XYZ file of C-alpha atoms in Angstrom:
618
model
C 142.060 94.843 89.792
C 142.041 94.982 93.636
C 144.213 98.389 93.813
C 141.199 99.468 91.408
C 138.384 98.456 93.579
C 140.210 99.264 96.424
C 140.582 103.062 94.945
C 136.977 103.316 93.670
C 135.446 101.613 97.287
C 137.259 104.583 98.991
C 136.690 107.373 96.665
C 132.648 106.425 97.162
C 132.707 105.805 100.959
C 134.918 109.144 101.333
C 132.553 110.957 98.907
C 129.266 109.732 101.451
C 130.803 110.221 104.438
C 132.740 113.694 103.904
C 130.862 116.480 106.106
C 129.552 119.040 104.005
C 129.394 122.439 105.081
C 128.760 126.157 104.404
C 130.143 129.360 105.079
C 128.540 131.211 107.631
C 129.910 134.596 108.642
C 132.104 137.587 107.764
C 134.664 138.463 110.644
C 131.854 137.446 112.904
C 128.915 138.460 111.187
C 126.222 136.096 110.071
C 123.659 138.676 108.858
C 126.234 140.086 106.148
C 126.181 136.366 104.685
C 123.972 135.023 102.020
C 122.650 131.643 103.652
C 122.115 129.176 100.639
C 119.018 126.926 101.317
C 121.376 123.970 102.869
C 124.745 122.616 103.067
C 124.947 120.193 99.565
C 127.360 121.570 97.349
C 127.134 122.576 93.769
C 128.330 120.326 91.293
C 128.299 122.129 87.972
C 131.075 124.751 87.029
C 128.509 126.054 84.354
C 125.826 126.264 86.665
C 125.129 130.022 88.035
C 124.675 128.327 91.167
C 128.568 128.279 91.397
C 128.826 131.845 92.104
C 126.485 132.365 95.543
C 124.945 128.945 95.597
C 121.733 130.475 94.778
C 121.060 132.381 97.940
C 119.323 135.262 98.831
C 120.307 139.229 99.882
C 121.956 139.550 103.201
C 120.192 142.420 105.498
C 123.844 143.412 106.857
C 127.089 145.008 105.269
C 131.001 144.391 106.846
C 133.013 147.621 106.809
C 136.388 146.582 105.976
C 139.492 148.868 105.325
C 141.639 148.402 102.385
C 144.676 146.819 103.224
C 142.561 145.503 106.547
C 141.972 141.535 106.959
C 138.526 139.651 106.432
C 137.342 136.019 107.611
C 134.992 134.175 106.304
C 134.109 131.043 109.034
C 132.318 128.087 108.199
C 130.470 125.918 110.489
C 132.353 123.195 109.873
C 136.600 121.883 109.565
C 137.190 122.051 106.113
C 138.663 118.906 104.520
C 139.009 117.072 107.714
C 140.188 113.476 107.248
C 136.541 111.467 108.115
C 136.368 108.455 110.480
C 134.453 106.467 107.697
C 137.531 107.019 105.657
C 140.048 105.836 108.286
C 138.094 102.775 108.826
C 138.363 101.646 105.114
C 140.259 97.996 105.483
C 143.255 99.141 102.806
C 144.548 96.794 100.635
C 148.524 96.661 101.193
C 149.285 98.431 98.246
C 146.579 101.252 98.733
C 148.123 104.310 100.334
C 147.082 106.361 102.386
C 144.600 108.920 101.440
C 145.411 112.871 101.625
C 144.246 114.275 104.505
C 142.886 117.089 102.605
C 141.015 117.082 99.361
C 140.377 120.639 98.184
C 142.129 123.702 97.230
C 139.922 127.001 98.311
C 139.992 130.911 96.915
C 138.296 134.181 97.907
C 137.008 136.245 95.232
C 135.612 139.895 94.864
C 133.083 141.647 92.882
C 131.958 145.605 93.224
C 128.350 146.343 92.812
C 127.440 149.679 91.144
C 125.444 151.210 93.986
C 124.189 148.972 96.923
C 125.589 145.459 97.401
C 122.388 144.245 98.857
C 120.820 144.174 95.431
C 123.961 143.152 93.371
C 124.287 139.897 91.978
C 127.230 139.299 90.775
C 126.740 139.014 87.105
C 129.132 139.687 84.411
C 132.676 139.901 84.066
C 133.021 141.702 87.329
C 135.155 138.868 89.901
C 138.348 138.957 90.761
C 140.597 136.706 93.358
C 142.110 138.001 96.311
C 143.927 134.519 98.182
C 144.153 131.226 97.208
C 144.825 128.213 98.860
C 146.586 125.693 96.829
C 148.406 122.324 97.487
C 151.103 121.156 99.630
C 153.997 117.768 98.880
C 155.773 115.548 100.417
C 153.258 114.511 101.477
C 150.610 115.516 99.028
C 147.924 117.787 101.036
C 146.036 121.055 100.809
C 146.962 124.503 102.524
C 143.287 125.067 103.772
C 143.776 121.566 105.728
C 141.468 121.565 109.175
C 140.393 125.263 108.888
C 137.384 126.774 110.137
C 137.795 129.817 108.108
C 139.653 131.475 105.500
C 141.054 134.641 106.357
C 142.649 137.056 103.388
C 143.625 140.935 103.300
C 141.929 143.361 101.435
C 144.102 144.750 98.615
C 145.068 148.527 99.737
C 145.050 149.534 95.603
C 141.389 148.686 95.313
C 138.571 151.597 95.174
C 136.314 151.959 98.102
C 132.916 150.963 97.546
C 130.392 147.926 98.664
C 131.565 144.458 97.287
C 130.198 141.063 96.974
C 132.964 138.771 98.666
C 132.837 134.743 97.347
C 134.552 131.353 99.326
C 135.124 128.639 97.407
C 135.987 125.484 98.403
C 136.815 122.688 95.766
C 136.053 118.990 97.139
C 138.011 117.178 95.159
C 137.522 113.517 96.608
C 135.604 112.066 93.692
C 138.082 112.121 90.727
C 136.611 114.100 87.702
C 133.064 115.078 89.644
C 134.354 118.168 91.664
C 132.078 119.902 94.415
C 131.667 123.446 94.770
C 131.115 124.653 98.233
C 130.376 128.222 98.095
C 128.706 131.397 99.784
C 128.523 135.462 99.527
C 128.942 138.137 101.725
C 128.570 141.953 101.865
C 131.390 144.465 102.527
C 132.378 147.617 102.305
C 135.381 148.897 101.638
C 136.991 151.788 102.840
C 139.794 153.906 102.079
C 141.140 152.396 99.245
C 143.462 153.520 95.726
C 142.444 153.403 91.779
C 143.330 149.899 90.878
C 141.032 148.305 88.293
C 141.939 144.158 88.229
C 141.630 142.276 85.522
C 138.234 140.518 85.962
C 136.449 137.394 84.966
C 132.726 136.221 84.836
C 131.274 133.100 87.164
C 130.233 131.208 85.409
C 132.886 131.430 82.792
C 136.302 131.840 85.501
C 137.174 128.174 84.858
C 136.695 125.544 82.141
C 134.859 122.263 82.841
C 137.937 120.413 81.600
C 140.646 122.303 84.561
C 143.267 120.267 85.196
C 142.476 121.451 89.227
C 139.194 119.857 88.562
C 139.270 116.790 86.614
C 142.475 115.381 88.764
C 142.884 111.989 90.402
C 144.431 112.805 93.604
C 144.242 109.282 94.941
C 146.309 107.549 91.545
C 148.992 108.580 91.227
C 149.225 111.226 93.830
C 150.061 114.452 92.172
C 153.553 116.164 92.369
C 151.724 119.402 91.343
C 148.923 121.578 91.203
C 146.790 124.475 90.481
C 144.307 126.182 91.694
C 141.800 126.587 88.887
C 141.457 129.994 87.870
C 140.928 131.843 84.459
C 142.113 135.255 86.521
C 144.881 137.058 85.633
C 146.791 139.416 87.647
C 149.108 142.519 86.401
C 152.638 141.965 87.543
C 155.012 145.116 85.261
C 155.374 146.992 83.058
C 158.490 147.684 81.037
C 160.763 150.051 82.676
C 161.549 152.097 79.489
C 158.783 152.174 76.590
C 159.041 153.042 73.603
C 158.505 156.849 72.066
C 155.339 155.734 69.808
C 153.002 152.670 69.451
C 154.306 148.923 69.159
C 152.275 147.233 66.449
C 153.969 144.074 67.388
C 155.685 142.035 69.935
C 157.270 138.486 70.385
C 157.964 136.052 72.971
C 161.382 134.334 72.373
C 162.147 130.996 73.718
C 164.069 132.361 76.556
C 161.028 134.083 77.891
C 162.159 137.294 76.842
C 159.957 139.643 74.707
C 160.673 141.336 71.592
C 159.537 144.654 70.449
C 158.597 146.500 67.062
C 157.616 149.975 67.469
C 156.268 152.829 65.437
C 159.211 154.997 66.381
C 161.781 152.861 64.579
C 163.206 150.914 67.102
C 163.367 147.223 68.172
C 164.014 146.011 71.378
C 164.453 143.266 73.770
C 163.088 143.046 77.096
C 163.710 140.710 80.058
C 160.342 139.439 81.363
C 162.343 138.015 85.054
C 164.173 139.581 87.645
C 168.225 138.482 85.696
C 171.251 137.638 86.947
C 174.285 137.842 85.062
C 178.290 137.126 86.340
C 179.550 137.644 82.757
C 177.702 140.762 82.067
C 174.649 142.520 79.621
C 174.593 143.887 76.923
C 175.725 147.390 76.349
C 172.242 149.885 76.305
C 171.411 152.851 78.209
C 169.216 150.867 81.180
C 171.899 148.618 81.784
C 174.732 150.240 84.250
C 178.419 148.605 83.119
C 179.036 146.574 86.632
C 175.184 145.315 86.254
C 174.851 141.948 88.011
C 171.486 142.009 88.473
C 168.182 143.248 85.957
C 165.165 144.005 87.423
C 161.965 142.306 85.398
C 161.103 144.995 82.129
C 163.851 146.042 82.272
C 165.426 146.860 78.147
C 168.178 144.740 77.981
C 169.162 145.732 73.669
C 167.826 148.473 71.155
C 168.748 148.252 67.489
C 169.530 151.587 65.855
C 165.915 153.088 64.682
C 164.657 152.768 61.355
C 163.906 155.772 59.828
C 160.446 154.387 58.658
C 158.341 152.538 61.679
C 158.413 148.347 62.310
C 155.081 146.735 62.058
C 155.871 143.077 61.620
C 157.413 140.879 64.082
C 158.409 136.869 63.998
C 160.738 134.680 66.260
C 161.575 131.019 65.671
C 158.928 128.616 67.674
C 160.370 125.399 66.934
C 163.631 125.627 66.978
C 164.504 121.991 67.142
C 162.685 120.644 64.935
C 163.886 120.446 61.863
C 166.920 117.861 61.385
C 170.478 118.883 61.140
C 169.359 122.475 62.387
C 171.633 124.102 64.655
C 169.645 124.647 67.730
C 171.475 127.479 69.416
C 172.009 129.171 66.528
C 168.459 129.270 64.961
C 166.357 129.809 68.448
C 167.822 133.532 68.748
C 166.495 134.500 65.229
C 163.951 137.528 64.944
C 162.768 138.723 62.025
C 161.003 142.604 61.329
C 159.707 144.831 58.493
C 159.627 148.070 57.806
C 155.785 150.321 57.262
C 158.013 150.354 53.735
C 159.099 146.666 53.110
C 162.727 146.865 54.317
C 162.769 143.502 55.937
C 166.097 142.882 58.402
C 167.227 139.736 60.226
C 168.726 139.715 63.733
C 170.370 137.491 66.785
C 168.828 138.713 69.656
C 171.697 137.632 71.670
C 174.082 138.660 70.229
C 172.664 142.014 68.472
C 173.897 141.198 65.427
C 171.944 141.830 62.174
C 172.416 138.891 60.369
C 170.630 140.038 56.991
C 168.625 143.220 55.711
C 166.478 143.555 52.435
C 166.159 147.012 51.404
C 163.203 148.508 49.446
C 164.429 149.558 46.218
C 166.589 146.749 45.769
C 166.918 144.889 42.718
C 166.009 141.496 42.742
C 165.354 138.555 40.659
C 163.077 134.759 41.411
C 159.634 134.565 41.158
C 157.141 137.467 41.642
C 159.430 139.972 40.549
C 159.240 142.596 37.675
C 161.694 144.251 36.183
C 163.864 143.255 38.258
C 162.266 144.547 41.102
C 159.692 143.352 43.998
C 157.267 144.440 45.599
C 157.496 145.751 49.263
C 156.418 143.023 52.215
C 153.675 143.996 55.002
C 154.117 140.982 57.319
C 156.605 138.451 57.378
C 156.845 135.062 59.274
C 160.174 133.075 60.403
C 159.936 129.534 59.530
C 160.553 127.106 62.751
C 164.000 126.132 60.547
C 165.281 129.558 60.871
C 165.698 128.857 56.642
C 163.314 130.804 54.987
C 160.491 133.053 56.133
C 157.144 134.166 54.143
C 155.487 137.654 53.004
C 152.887 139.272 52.269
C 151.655 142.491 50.967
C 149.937 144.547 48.248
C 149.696 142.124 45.549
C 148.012 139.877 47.847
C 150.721 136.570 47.201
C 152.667 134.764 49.592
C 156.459 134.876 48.657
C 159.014 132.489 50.513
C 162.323 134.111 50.978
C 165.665 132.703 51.863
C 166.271 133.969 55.361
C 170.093 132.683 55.281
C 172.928 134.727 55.678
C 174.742 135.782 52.300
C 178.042 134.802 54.120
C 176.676 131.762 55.706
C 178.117 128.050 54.887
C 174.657 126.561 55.070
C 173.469 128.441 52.005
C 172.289 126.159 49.439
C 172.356 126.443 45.345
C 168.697 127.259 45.800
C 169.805 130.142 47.909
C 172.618 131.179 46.038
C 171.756 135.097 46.400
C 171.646 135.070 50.140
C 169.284 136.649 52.590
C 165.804 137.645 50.895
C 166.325 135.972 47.913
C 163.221 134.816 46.412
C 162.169 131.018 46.186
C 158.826 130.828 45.322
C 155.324 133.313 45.041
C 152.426 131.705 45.269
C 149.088 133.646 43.883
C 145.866 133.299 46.127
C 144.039 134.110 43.196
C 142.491 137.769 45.132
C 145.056 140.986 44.358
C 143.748 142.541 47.624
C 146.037 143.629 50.076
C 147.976 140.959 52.442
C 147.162 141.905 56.003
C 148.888 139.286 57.942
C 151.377 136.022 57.392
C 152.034 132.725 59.901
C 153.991 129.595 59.611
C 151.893 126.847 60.748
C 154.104 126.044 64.770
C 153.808 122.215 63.660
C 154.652 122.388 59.720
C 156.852 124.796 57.916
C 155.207 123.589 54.936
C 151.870 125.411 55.557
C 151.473 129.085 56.148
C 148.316 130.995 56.913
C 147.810 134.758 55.397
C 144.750 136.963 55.597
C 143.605 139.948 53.356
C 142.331 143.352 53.265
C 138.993 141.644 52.328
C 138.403 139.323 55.231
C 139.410 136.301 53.538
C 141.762 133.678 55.224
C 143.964 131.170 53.520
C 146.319 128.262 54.338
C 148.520 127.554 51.109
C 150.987 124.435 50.872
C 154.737 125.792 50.423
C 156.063 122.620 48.476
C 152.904 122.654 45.980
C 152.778 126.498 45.818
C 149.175 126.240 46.029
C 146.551 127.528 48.146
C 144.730 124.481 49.628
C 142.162 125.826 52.413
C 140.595 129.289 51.878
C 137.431 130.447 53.688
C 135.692 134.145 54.006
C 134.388 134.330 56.898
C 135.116 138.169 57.587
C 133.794 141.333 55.256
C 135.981 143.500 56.961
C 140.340 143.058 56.877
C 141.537 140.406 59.380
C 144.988 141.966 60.756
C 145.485 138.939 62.826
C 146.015 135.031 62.941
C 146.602 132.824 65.579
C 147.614 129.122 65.551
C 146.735 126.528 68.148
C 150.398 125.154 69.287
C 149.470 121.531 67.515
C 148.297 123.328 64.556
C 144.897 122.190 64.338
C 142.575 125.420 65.095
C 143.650 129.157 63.811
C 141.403 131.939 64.835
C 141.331 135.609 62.705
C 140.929 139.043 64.524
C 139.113 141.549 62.180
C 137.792 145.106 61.507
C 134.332 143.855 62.091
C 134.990 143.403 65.847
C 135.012 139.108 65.688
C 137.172 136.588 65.824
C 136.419 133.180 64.002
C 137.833 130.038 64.518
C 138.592 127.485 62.007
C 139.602 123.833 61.936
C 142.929 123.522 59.978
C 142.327 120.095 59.847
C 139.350 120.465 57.099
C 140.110 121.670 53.490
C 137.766 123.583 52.414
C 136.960 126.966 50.201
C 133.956 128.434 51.906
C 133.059 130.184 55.296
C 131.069 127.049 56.658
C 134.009 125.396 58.346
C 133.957 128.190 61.163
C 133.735 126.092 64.674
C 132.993 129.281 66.276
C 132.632 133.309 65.926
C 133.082 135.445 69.393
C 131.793 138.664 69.888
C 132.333 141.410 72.568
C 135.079 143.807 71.539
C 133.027 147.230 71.128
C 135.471 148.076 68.031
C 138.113 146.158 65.777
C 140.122 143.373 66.757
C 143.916 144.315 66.288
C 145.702 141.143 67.489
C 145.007 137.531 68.253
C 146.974 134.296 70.046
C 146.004 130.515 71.075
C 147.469 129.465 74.371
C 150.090 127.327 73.274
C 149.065 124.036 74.331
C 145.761 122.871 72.310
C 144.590 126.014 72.035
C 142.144 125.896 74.760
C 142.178 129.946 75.584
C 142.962 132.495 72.892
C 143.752 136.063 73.933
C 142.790 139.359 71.844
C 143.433 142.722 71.807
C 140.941 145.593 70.079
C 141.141 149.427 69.323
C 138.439 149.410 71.918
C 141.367 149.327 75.033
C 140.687 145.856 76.329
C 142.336 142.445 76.520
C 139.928 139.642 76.175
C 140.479 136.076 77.501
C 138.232 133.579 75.743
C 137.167 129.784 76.720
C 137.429 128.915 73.124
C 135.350 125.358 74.227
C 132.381 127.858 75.870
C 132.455 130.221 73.000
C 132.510 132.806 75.458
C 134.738 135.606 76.959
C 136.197 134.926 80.645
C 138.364 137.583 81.448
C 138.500 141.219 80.835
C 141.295 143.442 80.799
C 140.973 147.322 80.451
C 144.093 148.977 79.133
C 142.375 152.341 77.806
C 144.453 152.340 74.391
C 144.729 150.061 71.499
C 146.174 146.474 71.996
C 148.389 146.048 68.704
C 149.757 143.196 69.779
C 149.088 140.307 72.536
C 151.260 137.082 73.315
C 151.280 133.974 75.604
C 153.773 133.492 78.218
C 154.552 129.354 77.722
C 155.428 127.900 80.691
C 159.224 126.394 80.982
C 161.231 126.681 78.060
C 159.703 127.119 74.582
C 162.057 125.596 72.641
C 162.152 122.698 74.503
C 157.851 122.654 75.280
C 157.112 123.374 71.771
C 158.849 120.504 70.041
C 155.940 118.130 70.947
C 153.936 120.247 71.236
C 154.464 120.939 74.753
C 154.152 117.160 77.417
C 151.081 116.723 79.070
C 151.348 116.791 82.954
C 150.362 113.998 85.315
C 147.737 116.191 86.617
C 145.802 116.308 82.320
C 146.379 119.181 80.284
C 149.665 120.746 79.557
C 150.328 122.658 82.726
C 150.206 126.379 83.401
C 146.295 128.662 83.450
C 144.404 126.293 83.219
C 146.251 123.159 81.520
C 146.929 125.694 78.270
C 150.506 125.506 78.859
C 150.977 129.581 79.247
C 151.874 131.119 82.488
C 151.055 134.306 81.330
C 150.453 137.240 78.632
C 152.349 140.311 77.204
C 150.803 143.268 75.543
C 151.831 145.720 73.693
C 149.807 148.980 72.210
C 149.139 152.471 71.540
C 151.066 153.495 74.612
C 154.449 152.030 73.277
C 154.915 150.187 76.762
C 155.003 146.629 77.181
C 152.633 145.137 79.899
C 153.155 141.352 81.911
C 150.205 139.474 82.773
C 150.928 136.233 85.292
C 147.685 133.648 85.639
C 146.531 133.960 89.663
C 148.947 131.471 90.898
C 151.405 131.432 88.697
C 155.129 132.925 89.198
């Protein structure tokens, strides 16, 4: 109890005695500032006080070159240990507080015409320098500095910009302050680059782990700056020849390719090193060491008829008496025609392969034959996988090797052999097919109608079902405890249900976002709680949505059609995902903004694979 009060005495006699201060001038220039009415911060993330604390036009403009340096000074130290605070009579155990109590970043925003009458709204921000933490001892970069100075990015268009400090005072656990002020610049000189961008308010959630963190109990051992922006880092080195309609991100980090051109391929998402070698392909020079990051490191032979479903074990360790290593490098892809194959990624090996035309027998079939699968999903047990298509049924396959020991009687046909069909009661086409990450036993499929369902393997029965779309839904996206799953459609939305609730009807929505300008094409929940879900549209643009604000928070303008969108996890997925990823000292699960991701991947029209790393992240 006395480490408590000692802590919560502190926290309030360091939170009345901290100087408070405001930005003042841009390399020197006061008149270029916007002066907010006094020096008291802003204390509401939501607010749209927290992008220019309220203040008025400046009457001057900064010229600034691109690639040239810019200060913004303050009239005060920022985060300067106070003499109240060193005065506190500690109790022995209470250590000693950081000397610095707030991260800070610099953002940018460029009006349409003339920056004096610009203010700021819309997704139209993005961050130049940030200032994060320091350890051993635990401290802030921006410690005792009168100013923040940052260089303009050389690839950014000339043109007037708002510019935006922000300091975070952090002092008061879970009540963060906002310290922030605008100038006026213009740019000069300058290239073509078009950042991704993010609205304020809307560039960082209420619940940031950078904002609601303790840093007096325990002390934090790490930290980020809260940010919703996300920056480009590559692009594959080799793309493919037409469109990918899907991608995959395996649990080495790696990403996975299915392309309209009838190839699959692996790409490396890090800069590689290697002292027993790559595997043979056409990037990859035979006395490689070293792979740059995008660079191809296998292509299967092409298909003759175009891949356009994609899965890769999530959970690999999950299931008992699995065999880690050997079911965490399982992919699984289908044909525009319904030849479904089966591959280690590793290895190259193709481990099983379904042709269209084959005869078959189990349930679902006729005549001895089957229909042809659309979409397909991997169960976490690397055992069986699920697929959908023109009859509008679910079918559970046995994804284990003909040859393989760990065949059962059930399986006694090998690869693709069917184990059960189960009806949704609508023949319309099956758009799209997902194993639940947390429970191989429920799977999620949407149709060409808009209708989503979630049916029970074991039962063979369909137990949720709702219709919240009138147009097809071509994606689904679980939350990584599988609680919330979210549908991309035709009619330019994306709905989010609870997974939790069984119901038949479209009133267990939690929430419908808007904003793509034409349909949605792909879908993905950041793979902690789902906090952030990612979309890509025929429209060109990746969206980033705050699934708690019901609102979009980052922008990204790719010019073609997304197909297909996936989260970076941060660490190792195979190792995150089996609890559903740990929850850091600091609250959420790490990564943008406590979602556990590091990053996104996208894939489209283009046939080239883009990386997207979270400002901050490596």
């Amino acid at each position: 109890m006395k480490l408590f009060s000692a802590f919560t005495i502190a926290s309030a006699l360091f939170s009345s005695a901290s100087a408070h201060y405001i930005f003042t001038n841009i390399n020197g220039n006061s008149a270029a500032v916007r002066q907010p009415a006094n020096n008291s911060p802003v204390t509401s993330v939501t607010s749209s006080a927290v992008r220019c604390n309220s203040a008025a036009s400046a009457s001057a403009v900064v010229n600034v070159a691109a690639g040239g340096s810019i200060t913004f000074g303050l009239d005060n130290t920022v985060c300067s240990r106070t003499t109240a605070m060193d005065r506190i009579d500690k109790a022995p155990a209470f250590p000693e507080p950081p000397g610095t109590l707030s991260p800070a970043s610099l953002y940018l925003a460029r009006a349409p015409s003339d920056v004096k009458t610009f203010n700021g709204d819309g997704q139209v921000w993005f961050k130049i320098a940030e200032w994060g933490a320091t350890f051993n001892p635990f401290s802030f970069k921006c410690y005792n500095l009168n100013a923040l100075t940052a260089t303009i990015p050389r690839s950014i268009s000339a043109g007037q910009y708002l510019v935006r400090a922000e300091q975070i005072g952090l002092h008061v656990a879970g009540a963060p302050q906002f310290y922030v002020s605008c100038g006026q610049i213009n740019v000069t000189g300058g290239g073509s680059a078009n950042p991704s961008k993010v609205s304020i308010p809307g560039y960082v959630s209420a619940s940031d782990p950078g904002l609601t963190v303790n840093i007096y109990n325990p002390v934090p051992t790490a930290y980020k700056v809260p940010s919703l922006q996300f920056v480009h880092s590559h692009d594959a080195l080799r793309p493919h020849s037409a469109a990918i309609w899907a991608l995959a991100v395996t649990p080495s980090a790696d990403v996975l390719t299915a392309s309209l051109d009838g190839t699959l391929a692996l790409y490396t998402s890090n800069v590689t090193q290697s002292t027993s070698g790559f595997p043979k392909d056409e990037d990859i020079p035979s006395d490689a060491q070293e792979l740059d990051a995008g660079a191809r490191i296998r292509t299967w032979p092409a298909h003759p008829l175009a891949w356009v479903s994609l899965s890769v074990t999530a959970n690999p360790t999950r299931s008992e008496g699995s065999d880690e290593s050997d079911v965490s490098r399982k992919a699984l892809v289908n044909s525009i025609a319904g030849t479904t194959m089966l591959v280690d990624y590793t290895s190259g090996e193709v481990l099983g392969t379904k042709n269209i035309g084959e005869k078959q027998s189990g349930p679902g079939t006729s005549s001895g034959y089957a229909e042809p699968a659309w979409s397909v999903s991997l169960a976490s047990d690397g055992k069986t996988y699920a697929s959908t298509g023109g009859s509008g049924s679910v079918t559970i396959h046995s994804a284990i090797p003909s040859s393989s020991s760990a065949k059962s009687d059930s399986m006694e046909e090998g690869f693709g052999s069917r184990l059960a069909d189960i009806p949704t009661g609508r023949v319309k086409f099956g758009m799209f097919v997902d194993h639940c990450p947390t429970d191989d036993n429920k799977v999620a499929m949407s149709n060409e109608t808009g209708q989503v369902f979630i049916l029970d393997v074991e039962k063979a029965t369909v137990s949720t079902s709702w219709a919240s779309h009138a147009m097809p839904v071509r994606s689904l996206g679980w939350s990584g405890d599988g609680n919330l799953i979210m549908s991309a459609s035709d009619d330019r939305r994306l709905v989010l249900h609870d997974a939790r609730v069984s119901t038949t009807s479209s009133s267990s929505a939690v929430a419908h976002l808007t904003g793509h300008a034409l349909p949605v094409l792909s879908v993905a929940l950041s793979p902690g709680d789902g906090r952030l879900a990612l979309s890509g549209s025929r429209d060109g643009t990746v969206r980033v949505w705050d699934v708690g604000m019901r609102k979009s928070v980052g922008v990204v303008r790719e010019g073609k059609p997304v197909w297909g969108v996936a989260w970076r996890p941060i660490g190792n997925v195979s190792s995150n995902m089996e609890d559903g990823l740990t929850s850091s000292a600091t609250g959420g699960f790490g990564g943008i903004g406590g979602t556990g991701a590091s990053g996104f991947v996208t894939g489209g029209e283009e046939g080239l694979v883009r990386w997207y790393r979270g400002a901050g992240q490596v």
